[in-house]
Tab-separated table of C-alpha atoms in Angstrom:
chain	number	residue	atom	x	y	z
A	1	MET	CA	-25.634	31.501	7.501
A	2	ALA	CA	-22.162	31.127	6.049
A	3	ASN	CA	-20.364	33.786	4.104
A	4	SER	CA	-21.245	33.699	0.420
A	5	GLN	CA	-17.735	33.375	-0.921
A	6	THR	CA	-16.287	29.956	-1.600
A	7	ASN	CA	-12.684	29.608	-0.489
A	8	PHE	CA	-10.837	27.005	-2.490
A	9	LEU	CA	-7.785	25.811	-0.630
A	10	PRO	CA	-4.565	25.274	-2.573
A	11	VAL	CA	-4.346	21.657	-3.654
A	12	ILE	CA	-0.991	19.883	-3.667
A	13	SER	CA	-1.586	17.546	-6.541
A	14	PHE	CA	-0.013	14.126	-7.024
A	15	PHE	CA	-0.133	15.040	-10.709
A	16	GLN	CA	2.215	17.927	-9.875
A	17	LEU	CA	4.328	15.906	-7.437
A	18	ILE	CA	5.103	13.380	-10.143
A	19	LYS	CA	6.204	16.135	-12.514
A	20	GLN	CA	8.405	17.746	-9.878
A	21	GLN	CA	9.903	14.345	-8.956
A	22	THR	CA	9.257	14.973	-5.276
A	23	PHE	CA	8.584	12.351	-2.687
A	24	LYS	CA	7.201	12.365	0.794
A	25	LEU	CA	7.277	9.618	3.375
A	26	ALA	CA	5.581	9.991	6.725
A	27	PHE	CA	8.489	9.796	9.133
A	28	ALA	CA	7.522	12.527	11.579
A	29	ALA	CA	6.568	10.079	14.298
A	30	LEU	CA	10.178	8.885	14.452
A	31	ILE	CA	11.160	12.164	16.093
A	32	SER	CA	9.130	11.447	19.187
A	33	VAL	CA	10.131	7.787	19.468
A	34	THR	CA	12.222	7.335	22.574
A	35	SER	CA	12.230	3.591	22.845
A	36	VAL	CA	10.651	0.605	21.199
A	37	THR	CA	10.657	-2.730	22.962
A	38	ILE	CA	11.781	-5.189	20.333
A	39	SER	CA	13.521	-8.436	20.902
A	40	THR	CA	17.094	-8.348	19.634
A	41	CYS	CA	17.066	-12.031	18.954
A	42	THR	CA	15.311	-13.092	15.766
A	43	HIS	CA	14.937	-16.804	15.087
A	44	ALA	CA	16.535	-18.006	11.886
A	45	SER	CA	13.312	-19.840	11.100
A	46	GLU	CA	11.439	-16.511	10.822
A	47	VAL	CA	13.975	-15.281	8.269
A	48	LEU	CA	13.624	-18.454	6.213
A	49	ARG	CA	9.855	-18.977	6.493
A	50	ILE	CA	8.034	-17.767	3.403
A	51	ARG	CA	4.942	-15.602	3.897
A	52	ALA	CA	4.249	-14.872	0.222
A	53	ILE	CA	5.662	-15.519	-3.226
A	54	VAL	CA	5.097	-12.749	-5.783
A	55	ASN	CA	6.104	-14.087	-9.193
A	56	ASP	CA	9.823	-14.768	-8.615
A	57	ASP	CA	10.206	-12.741	-5.409
A	58	VAL	CA	9.766	-13.926	-1.842
A	59	ILE	CA	8.414	-12.068	1.200
A	60	SER	CA	9.490	-13.766	4.417
A	61	PHE	CA	7.848	-13.569	7.834
A	62	TYR	CA	10.868	-11.561	8.949
A	63	ASP	CA	10.437	-9.058	6.085
A	64	LEU	CA	6.806	-8.599	7.076
A	65	SER	CA	7.644	-8.231	10.766
A	66	GLN	CA	10.198	-5.524	10.018
A	67	ARG	CA	7.784	-3.544	7.855
A	68	VAL	CA	5.080	-3.743	10.506
A	69	ARG	CA	7.519	-2.315	13.050
A	70	LEU	CA	8.445	0.505	10.675
A	71	LEU	CA	4.765	1.334	10.147
A	72	ILE	CA	4.117	1.407	13.907
A	73	MET	CA	6.967	3.855	14.370
A	74	THR	CA	5.874	6.156	11.576
A	75	SER	CA	2.113	6.129	12.198
A	76	ALA	CA	1.833	6.781	15.954
A	77	ILE	CA	0.152	3.396	16.459
A	78	PRO	CA	0.649	1.891	19.937
A	79	ASP	CA	3.209	-0.909	19.752
A	80	SER	CA	1.630	-4.119	21.011
A	81	PRO	CA	1.535	-7.749	19.852
A	82	ASP	CA	-2.168	-7.384	19.082
A	83	ASN	CA	-1.616	-4.308	16.880
A	84	ARG	CA	1.236	-6.033	15.053
A	85	ARG	CA	-1.021	-9.001	14.347
A	86	ARG	CA	-3.850	-6.764	13.138
A	87	LEU	CA	-1.568	-4.698	10.896
A	88	ALA	CA	0.204	-7.642	9.276
A	89	PRO	CA	-2.433	-8.460	6.581
A	90	GLN	CA	-2.708	-4.902	5.296
A	91	VAL	CA	1.069	-4.382	5.378
A	92	LEU	CA	1.488	-7.632	3.428
A	93	ARG	CA	-0.918	-6.353	0.762
A	94	THR	CA	1.173	-3.180	0.469
A	95	MET	CA	4.403	-5.175	0.203
A	96	ILE	CA	2.925	-7.358	-2.551
A	97	ASP	CA	1.989	-4.253	-4.548
A	98	GLU	CA	5.484	-2.914	-3.952
A	99	LYS	CA	7.040	-6.111	-5.328
A	100	LEU	CA	4.802	-5.904	-8.408
A	101	ARG	CA	5.836	-2.311	-9.023
A	102	LEU	CA	9.534	-3.082	-8.662
A	103	GLN	CA	9.187	-6.055	-11.010
A	104	GLU	CA	7.389	-3.843	-13.536
A	105	ALA	CA	10.161	-1.258	-13.235
A	106	THR	CA	12.720	-3.973	-13.994
A	107	ARG	CA	10.692	-5.080	-17.014
A	108	LEU	CA	10.658	-1.499	-18.280
A	109	ASN	CA	14.413	-1.182	-17.646
A	110	ILE	CA	13.795	1.455	-14.978
A	111	ARG	CA	16.512	1.593	-12.347
A	112	VAL	CA	16.562	3.466	-9.054
A	113	PRO	CA	20.190	4.280	-8.199
A	114	ALA	CA	21.273	4.028	-4.580
A	115	GLY	CA	22.195	7.702	-4.717
A	116	ARG	CA	18.563	8.632	-5.369
A	117	VAL	CA	17.441	6.666	-2.347
A	118	ASP	CA	20.149	8.351	-0.232
A	119	GLN	CA	18.952	11.741	-1.453
A	120	GLN	CA	15.349	11.046	-0.425
A	121	ILE	CA	16.375	9.829	3.024
A	122	SER	CA	18.486	12.956	3.425
A	123	LEU	CA	15.462	15.089	2.526
A	124	LEU	CA	13.414	13.224	5.146
A	125	GLU	CA	16.019	14.039	7.758
A	126	LYS	CA	15.951	17.739	6.858
A	127	ARG	CA	12.131	17.882	6.921
A	128	ASN	CA	12.125	16.341	10.386
A	129	ASN	CA	14.980	18.485	11.733
A	130	LEU	CA	17.241	15.482	12.133
A	131	PRO	CA	21.012	15.619	11.668
A	132	SER	CA	22.641	13.799	8.799
A	133	GLY	CA	22.497	10.098	9.613
A	134	GLY	CA	19.695	10.636	12.123
A	135	ILE	CA	17.235	8.248	10.497
A	136	PRO	CA	19.639	5.285	10.299
A	137	GLN	CA	20.480	5.909	13.954
A	138	LEU	CA	16.774	5.767	14.916
A	139	LEU	CA	16.360	2.563	12.919
A	140	ASP	CA	19.341	1.046	14.746
A	141	GLN	CA	17.820	1.964	18.103
A	142	ALA	CA	14.586	0.215	17.080
A	143	ASN	CA	16.422	-2.824	15.680
A	144	ILE	CA	14.965	-2.227	12.226
A	145	GLY	CA	17.252	-2.926	9.285
A	146	HIS	CA	18.221	0.032	7.095
A	147	SER	CA	17.144	-1.968	4.050
A	148	VAL	CA	13.520	-1.934	5.244
A	149	LEU	CA	13.221	1.814	4.749
A	150	ARG	CA	15.481	1.831	1.691
A	151	ASP	CA	13.349	-0.823	-0.034
A	152	LYS	CA	10.209	1.182	0.699
A	153	VAL	CA	11.723	4.378	-0.676
A	154	ARG	CA	13.045	2.522	-3.727
A	155	GLY	CA	9.565	1.099	-4.408
A	156	GLU	CA	7.971	4.535	-4.225
A	157	LEU	CA	10.563	6.061	-6.548
A	158	ALA	CA	10.189	3.189	-9.013
A	159	TRP	CA	6.407	3.656	-9.080
A	160	GLN	CA	6.817	7.389	-9.726
A	161	SER	CA	9.099	6.579	-12.656
A	162	ILE	CA	6.565	4.107	-14.058
A	163	VAL	CA	3.790	6.672	-13.747
A	164	ARG	CA	5.898	9.317	-15.477
A	165	ARG	CA	6.897	7.008	-18.324
A	166	ARG	CA	3.702	5.045	-18.947
A	167	LEU	CA	0.746	6.980	-17.539
A	168	LEU	CA	1.441	10.702	-17.347
A	169	LYS	CA	1.508	11.076	-21.119
A	170	GLN	CA	-2.017	9.618	-21.268
A	171	VAL	CA	-3.401	12.437	-19.118
A	172	ASN	CA	-5.041	14.964	-21.414
A	173	VAL	CA	-6.968	17.918	-19.964
A	174	SER	CA	-8.254	20.235	-22.688
A	175	ASN	CA	-9.264	23.885	-22.345
A	176	GLU	CA	-12.833	22.779	-23.004
A	177	ASP	CA	-12.596	20.336	-20.082
A	178	ILE	CA	-11.476	23.193	-17.837
A	179	GLU	CA	-14.299	25.491	-18.942
A	180	ASP	CA	-16.842	22.702	-18.431
A	181	GLU	CA	-15.518	22.111	-14.926
A	182	LEU	CA	-15.638	25.813	-14.088
A	183	ARG	CA	-19.248	26.001	-15.291
A	184	ARG	CA	-20.084	22.988	-13.141
A	185	LEU	CA	-18.375	24.543	-10.121
A	186	ARG	CA	-20.343	27.764	-10.609
A	187	SER	CA	-23.608	25.825	-10.693
A	188	ILE	CA	-22.952	24.129	-7.328
A	189	GLN	CA	-21.433	26.994	-5.335
A	190	HIS	CA	-24.598	27.395	-3.282
A	191	LEU	CA	-24.433	23.768	-2.107
A	192	PRO	CA	-22.825	22.583	1.151
A	193	LYS	CA	-19.052	22.238	1.069
A	194	TYR	CA	-16.798	19.856	2.918
A	195	LYS	CA	-13.131	19.811	3.795
A	196	VAL	CA	-12.450	16.100	3.823
A	197	SER	CA	-9.725	13.447	3.687
A	198	GLU	CA	-10.018	9.933	2.264
A	199	ILE	CA	-8.488	6.490	2.333
A	200	PHE	CA	-9.431	4.384	-0.683
A	201	LEU	CA	-8.927	0.650	-1.215
A	202	PRO	CA	-10.012	-0.714	-4.611
A	203	VAL	CA	-11.863	-3.980	-5.169
A	204	ASP	CA	-10.409	-5.392	-8.384
A	205	SER	CA	-12.611	-8.500	-8.525
A	206	PRO	CA	-15.655	-9.876	-6.641
A	207	ASP	CA	-13.595	-12.537	-4.845
A	208	GLN	CA	-11.556	-9.775	-3.171
A	209	GLU	CA	-14.607	-8.141	-1.584
A	210	GLY	CA	-14.278	-9.805	1.806
A	211	GLN	CA	-10.522	-9.366	2.019
A	212	VAL	CA	-10.579	-5.654	1.156
A	213	LEU	CA	-13.495	-5.062	3.528
A	214	ASP	CA	-11.538	-6.721	6.325
A	215	VAL	CA	-8.468	-4.583	5.611
A	216	THR	CA	-10.611	-1.425	5.587
A	217	ARG	CA	-12.135	-2.346	8.942
A	218	ARG	CA	-8.684	-2.978	10.408
A	219	LEU	CA	-7.479	0.433	9.220
A	220	LEU	CA	-10.566	2.049	10.708
A	221	GLY	CA	-9.837	0.284	13.974
A	222	GLN	CA	-6.284	1.643	14.016
A	223	LEU	CA	-7.578	5.162	13.351
A	224	ASP	CA	-10.062	4.795	16.200
A	225	GLN	CA	-7.131	3.862	18.456
A	226	GLY	CA	-5.316	7.089	17.592
A	227	ALA	CA	-3.282	6.377	14.451
A	228	LYS	CA	-2.794	9.516	12.376
A	229	PHE	CA	-5.088	9.642	9.362
A	230	ASN	CA	-2.597	11.276	6.995
A	231	LEU	CA	0.098	8.715	7.763
A	232	ILE	CA	-2.237	5.746	7.289
A	233	ALA	CA	-3.487	7.287	4.027
A	234	ARG	CA	0.064	7.684	2.717
A	235	GLU	CA	0.833	4.071	3.560
A	236	PHE	CA	-2.302	2.281	2.368
A	237	SER	CA	-4.621	4.458	0.261
A	238	GLN	CA	-4.679	3.629	-3.458
A	239	SER	CA	-5.985	7.037	-4.505
A	240	SER	CA	-3.731	9.775	-5.884
A	241	SER	CA	-4.653	11.796	-2.776
A	242	ALA	CA	-2.386	9.426	-0.818
A	243	ALA	CA	0.526	11.665	-1.859
A	244	THR	CA	-0.993	14.448	0.273
A	245	GLY	CA	-2.037	12.268	3.191
A	246	GLY	CA	-5.519	11.654	1.762
A	247	ASN	CA	-6.361	15.368	1.704
A	248	LEU	CA	-9.041	16.188	-0.896
A	249	GLY	CA	-9.177	19.869	0.019
A	250	THR	CA	-12.601	21.515	-0.142
A	251	VAL	CA	-15.245	19.781	-2.230
A	252	SER	CA	-18.857	20.712	-2.930
A	253	LYS	CA	-21.894	18.529	-2.718
A	254	GLY	CA	-22.287	16.971	-6.150
A	255	GLN	CA	-18.568	16.327	-6.653
A	256	LEU	CA	-18.369	13.037	-4.747
A	257	ASP	CA	-20.132	9.709	-5.006
A	258	PRO	CA	-23.683	10.042	-3.573
A	259	LYS	CA	-22.960	7.359	-0.962
A	260	LEU	CA	-19.974	9.349	0.293
A	261	GLU	CA	-22.025	12.546	0.386
A	262	MET	CA	-24.755	10.850	2.414
A	263	ALA	CA	-22.132	9.816	4.956
A	264	LEU	CA	-20.636	13.321	5.079
A	265	ASP	CA	-24.063	14.859	5.688
A	266	ALA	CA	-24.488	12.660	8.773
A	267	MET	CA	-20.962	13.178	10.164
A	268	GLU	CA	-19.790	15.496	12.914
A	269	ILE	CA	-16.635	17.581	12.471
A	270	GLY	CA	-13.571	15.413	13.160
A	271	GLU	CA	-15.555	12.189	12.834
A	272	LEU	CA	-14.578	9.121	10.789
A	273	ALA	CA	-16.923	7.161	8.525
A	274	GLY	CA	-16.404	3.781	6.917
A	275	PRO	CA	-16.153	1.303	5.427
A	276	LEU	CA	-18.148	2.985	2.631
A	277	ARG	CA	-18.665	0.822	-0.473
A	278	THR	CA	-18.796	2.407	-3.921
A	279	LEU	CA	-18.600	0.800	-7.351
A	280	SER	CA	-14.789	0.946	-7.321
A	281	GLY	CA	-13.985	-0.028	-3.747
A	282	PHE	CA	-14.092	0.925	-0.055
A	283	TYR	CA	-13.549	4.365	1.467
A	284	ILE	CA	-12.786	5.764	4.891
A	285	LEU	CA	-13.581	9.469	5.259
A	286	LYS	CA	-12.624	12.105	7.817
A	287	LEU	CA	-14.590	15.353	7.921
A	288	HIS	CA	-12.548	18.431	8.882
A	289	GLU	CA	-14.971	21.274	8.117
A	290	ARG	CA	-18.452	21.852	6.723
A	291	SER	CA	-19.856	25.121	5.361
A	292	THR	CA	-23.526	25.911	4.826
A	293	PRO	CA	-25.155	26.911	1.516
A	294	THR	CA	-24.512	30.376	0.138
A	295	THR	CA	-26.930	33.097	1.233
A	296	VAL	CA	-27.051	36.866	1.081
A	297	LYS	CA	-26.547	38.876	4.245
A	298	ASP	CA	-30.249	39.274	5.106
A	299	GLY	CA	-30.739	35.488	5.120
A	300	ARG	CA	-32.527	35.225	1.763
A	301	VAL	CA	-31.706	32.548	-0.785
A	302	MET	CA	-32.848	33.870	-4.133
A	303	ALA	CA	-33.330	31.913	-7.364
A	304	TRP	CA	-35.359	31.813	-10.590
A	305	VAL	CA	-37.613	28.791	-10.166
A	306	SER	CA	-40.120	26.844	-12.283
A	307	GLN	CA	-42.551	24.150	-11.223
A	308	LEU	CA	-44.720	21.430	-12.710
A	309	LEU	CA	-47.791	20.136	-10.870
A	310	LEU	CA	-49.233	16.740	-11.706
A	311	PRO	CA	-52.776	17.015	-10.302
A	312	LEU	CA	-54.220	14.358	-7.999
A	313	LYS	CA	-57.353	14.416	-5.931
A	314	GLU	CA	-57.090	13.616	-2.251
A	315	GLU	CA	-59.168	10.468	-2.807
A	316	ALA	CA	-57.103	9.386	-5.848
A	317	LYS	CA	-56.719	5.651	-6.280
A	318	LYS	CA	-53.386	3.869	-6.257
A	319	ALA	CA	-53.465	3.343	-10.033
A	320	GLU	CA	-53.849	7.109	-10.603
A	321	ILE	CA	-51.043	7.898	-8.173
A	322	ASP	CA	-48.743	5.324	-9.809
A	323	SER	CA	-49.498	6.769	-13.251
A	324	GLN	CA	-48.582	10.301	-12.171
A	325	GLU	CA	-45.466	9.085	-10.370
A	326	ASN	CA	-44.313	7.342	-13.562
A	327	ILE	CA	-44.774	10.607	-15.471
A	328	ALA	CA	-42.801	12.452	-12.780
A	329	ALA	CA	-39.976	9.903	-13.039
A	330	GLN	CA	-39.811	10.331	-16.821
A	331	ILE	CA	-39.646	14.121	-16.462
A	332	ARG	CA	-36.838	13.851	-13.911
A	333	GLU	CA	-34.837	11.667	-16.301
A	334	THR	CA	-35.323	13.822	-19.409
A	335	ALA	CA	-35.617	17.452	-18.264
A	336	THR	CA	-32.191	19.074	-18.057
A	337	SER	CA	-33.240	22.722	-18.236
A	338	CYS	CA	-36.197	24.952	-17.440
A	339	LYS	CA	-36.916	25.092	-21.168
A	340	HIS	CA	-37.435	21.306	-21.145
A	341	LEU	CA	-39.623	21.574	-18.057
A	342	HIS	CA	-41.772	24.269	-19.702
A	343	GLU	CA	-42.187	22.034	-22.771
A	344	SER	CA	-43.525	19.311	-20.473
A	345	VAL	CA	-45.897	21.845	-18.907
A	346	ARG	CA	-47.307	22.753	-22.311
A	347	ALA	CA	-47.532	19.131	-23.457
A	348	LEU	CA	-49.356	18.021	-20.313
A	349	ASP	CA	-51.378	21.232	-19.987
A	350	THR	CA	-51.040	21.035	-16.217
A	351	PRO	CA	-52.512	23.717	-13.906
A	352	LYS	CA	-50.451	25.885	-11.558
A	353	SER	CA	-47.300	25.096	-13.521
A	354	GLY	CA	-44.610	27.174	-15.188
A	355	SER	CA	-42.186	29.893	-14.127
A	356	LEU	CA	-42.425	31.383	-10.626
A	357	GLY	CA	-39.868	34.053	-11.484
A	358	LYS	CA	-37.263	35.151	-8.986
A	359	ILE	CA	-38.280	34.105	-5.474
A	360	ASN	CA	-36.871	33.703	-1.979
A	361	ILE	CA	-36.481	29.970	-1.409
A	362	GLU	CA	-36.872	30.401	2.338
A	363	GLU	CA	-40.400	31.796	1.869
A	364	LEU	CA	-41.655	28.604	0.239
A	365	PRO	CA	-43.501	26.033	2.355
A	366	SER	CA	-40.924	24.101	4.364
A	367	VAL	CA	-41.427	20.799	2.526
A	368	ILE	CA	-40.851	22.539	-0.835
A	369	SER	CA	-38.009	24.732	0.431
A	370	LYS	CA	-36.211	21.656	1.720
A	371	ALA	CA	-36.480	19.954	-1.682
A	372	VAL	CA	-35.133	23.022	-3.524
A	373	ARG	CA	-32.534	24.453	-1.118
A	374	ASP	CA	-29.664	22.123	-2.080
A	375	LEU	CA	-30.767	21.539	-5.678
A	376	PRO	CA	-28.210	22.178	-8.460
A	377	ALA	CA	-29.405	24.467	-11.245
A	378	ASN	CA	-31.345	22.786	-14.081
A	379	LYS	CA	-32.023	19.599	-12.157
A	380	VAL	CA	-35.536	18.369	-11.343
A	381	SER	CA	-36.269	18.017	-7.640
A	382	PRO	CA	-37.546	14.842	-5.984
A	383	THR	CA	-41.343	14.558	-6.103
A	384	VAL	CA	-43.065	16.635	-3.413
A	385	ARG	CA	-46.558	15.506	-2.357
A	386	VAL	CA	-48.840	18.521	-1.885
A	387	ALA	CA	-52.602	18.812	-1.461
A	388	GLU	CA	-53.146	19.425	-5.183
A	389	GLY	CA	-50.997	16.519	-6.399
A	390	LEU	CA	-47.333	15.781	-7.166
A	391	LEU	CA	-45.029	18.783	-7.470
A	392	LEU	CA	-41.720	18.933	-9.351
A	393	MET	CA	-39.431	21.941	-8.885
A	394	MET	CA	-36.442	23.192	-10.859
A	395	VAL	CA	-34.017	26.031	-10.175
A	396	CYS	CA	-33.344	27.736	-13.492
A	397	LYS	CA	-30.634	29.962	-12.037
A	398	TRP	CA	-29.369	30.763	-8.577
A	399	ASP	CA	-28.982	34.441	-7.748
A	400	LYS	CA	-25.873	34.155	-5.648
A	401	PRO	CA	-23.206	36.751	-4.911
A	402	LYS	CA	-19.970	36.542	-6.835
A	403	SER	CA	-17.644	33.956	-5.401
A	404	SER	CA	-14.072	33.014	-6.073
A	405	LEU	CA	-13.433	29.984	-8.242
A	406	PRO	CA	-10.123	28.144	-8.326
A	407	PRO	CA	-7.659	29.332	-10.967
A	408	LYS	CA	-7.563	27.405	-14.221
A	409	LYS	CA	-4.156	25.991	-13.325
A	410	GLU	CA	-5.634	24.391	-10.203
A	411	VAL	CA	-8.661	23.091	-12.116
A	412	ARG	CA	-6.337	21.533	-14.696
A	413	ALA	CA	-4.360	19.843	-11.905
A	414	ARG	CA	-7.523	18.471	-10.282
A	415	LEU	CA	-8.841	17.092	-13.556
A	416	GLY	CA	-5.424	15.635	-14.282
A	417	ASP	CA	-5.464	13.978	-10.864
A	418	ARG	CA	-8.786	12.314	-11.642
A	419	GLN	CA	-7.547	10.923	-14.923
A	420	LEU	CA	-4.231	9.838	-13.444
A	421	ASN	CA	-5.951	8.214	-10.482
A	422	LEU	CA	-8.052	6.022	-12.770
A	423	LEU	CA	-5.017	5.115	-14.868
A	424	MET	CA	-3.014	4.151	-11.765
A	425	GLN	CA	-5.820	1.989	-10.405
A	426	ARG	CA	-6.229	0.235	-13.752
A	427	TYR	CA	-2.476	-0.334	-14.096
A	428	MET	CA	-2.177	-1.884	-10.641
A	429	ARG	CA	-5.289	-3.997	-11.199
A	430	ASP	CA	-3.719	-5.425	-14.366
A	431	LEU	CA	-0.444	-6.153	-12.574
A	432	ARG	CA	-2.289	-8.039	-9.841
A	433	ARG	CA	-4.433	-10.019	-12.280
A	434	THR	CA	-1.475	-11.278	-14.305
A	435	ALA	CA	0.772	-12.021	-11.328
A	436	PHE	CA	1.421	-15.350	-9.589
A	437	ILE	CA	0.818	-14.664	-5.896
A	438	ASP	CA	1.078	-17.497	-3.388
A	439	LEU	CA	0.159	-16.634	0.221
A	440	ARG	CA	1.395	-18.982	2.914
A	441	GLY	CA	0.403	-19.233	6.569
């Protein structure tokens, strides 16, 4: 069994990155680029042909082609006509969002000076051990215009300024929120933990379902072909984790959407899963590590446990079984503590029910142990069919060794990220809904 302590990895928060006015762009792959076969002759018709109109701005086929080439260079995607064709729709979606953000920055009188863009490109060169002017030189070798990268950097900086001015002040994490989160983290420390990365694409309206699903599948295909997950996440993911290459750090079971957790449970280390549909959109996940539930050194898993048995005879009729199952469902919905469960025991006057005291979970019958092993404290288990009837279990308290929790500063940053992430998604959704967007073939 795994060691009992929970190691929370330091989280580089987008919430913090915004405050520090830092910016990262995945350019590492440029270092290893030796040659890119690109035609030096571009037809004038490609420059003039319109691919999309975003309010008053135009995206030409040439603009799109240049951005696709930049993405291929920076994401370790094999350069081929087929990959360029596959990438074009998702790159176009990103460029449209970029235009909307730049237009919003103009509306808010937010300007990004050329000097700021120069500074960010200089930082990219230093991070990648390139000499001054190294990035423009690589772009020249690949026949990619300098403005392609500069426009991308300018769009990112403009969006950061919008977030700082309009959204950051709406993030409010109270001390009570932090204490509540710490209590929740304590209650789930015995559950499986995952080190995972994500790519998230929102579905703003039902008519976008098919389009977003197609984009997600294309991204998954590129990842399967060897594209680097963190670089694709930075480019396309609409979650705040995009700022850290999609890295969510270490999360416990119970922190993510149940559909995502089901996928993680079935994944092998290093495996990808997706597209995964949730209420807000589509996800692609990558599992880096998985740790098993907390146990003590001798293999025991100790907890204070209560149970409620709804009696049924072996020859019980379907109507009797349905009646007891309805009662079990009501108890699962309403009982949020062992005190509530004990009140149900007294009200129903059921046999073989009540507190079992402190017990070793592993000594229970396997079907019961399985239902209880990953159960958060004060939550009713799924119904377990036993010879005597329907059994409901609840862990009143886990007896687990002391484990390290993240510092309050980190908890505050994580909660701030969640709030900011929702605000960013809502802001972009509103920009898209009110925009005039004309896509042309």
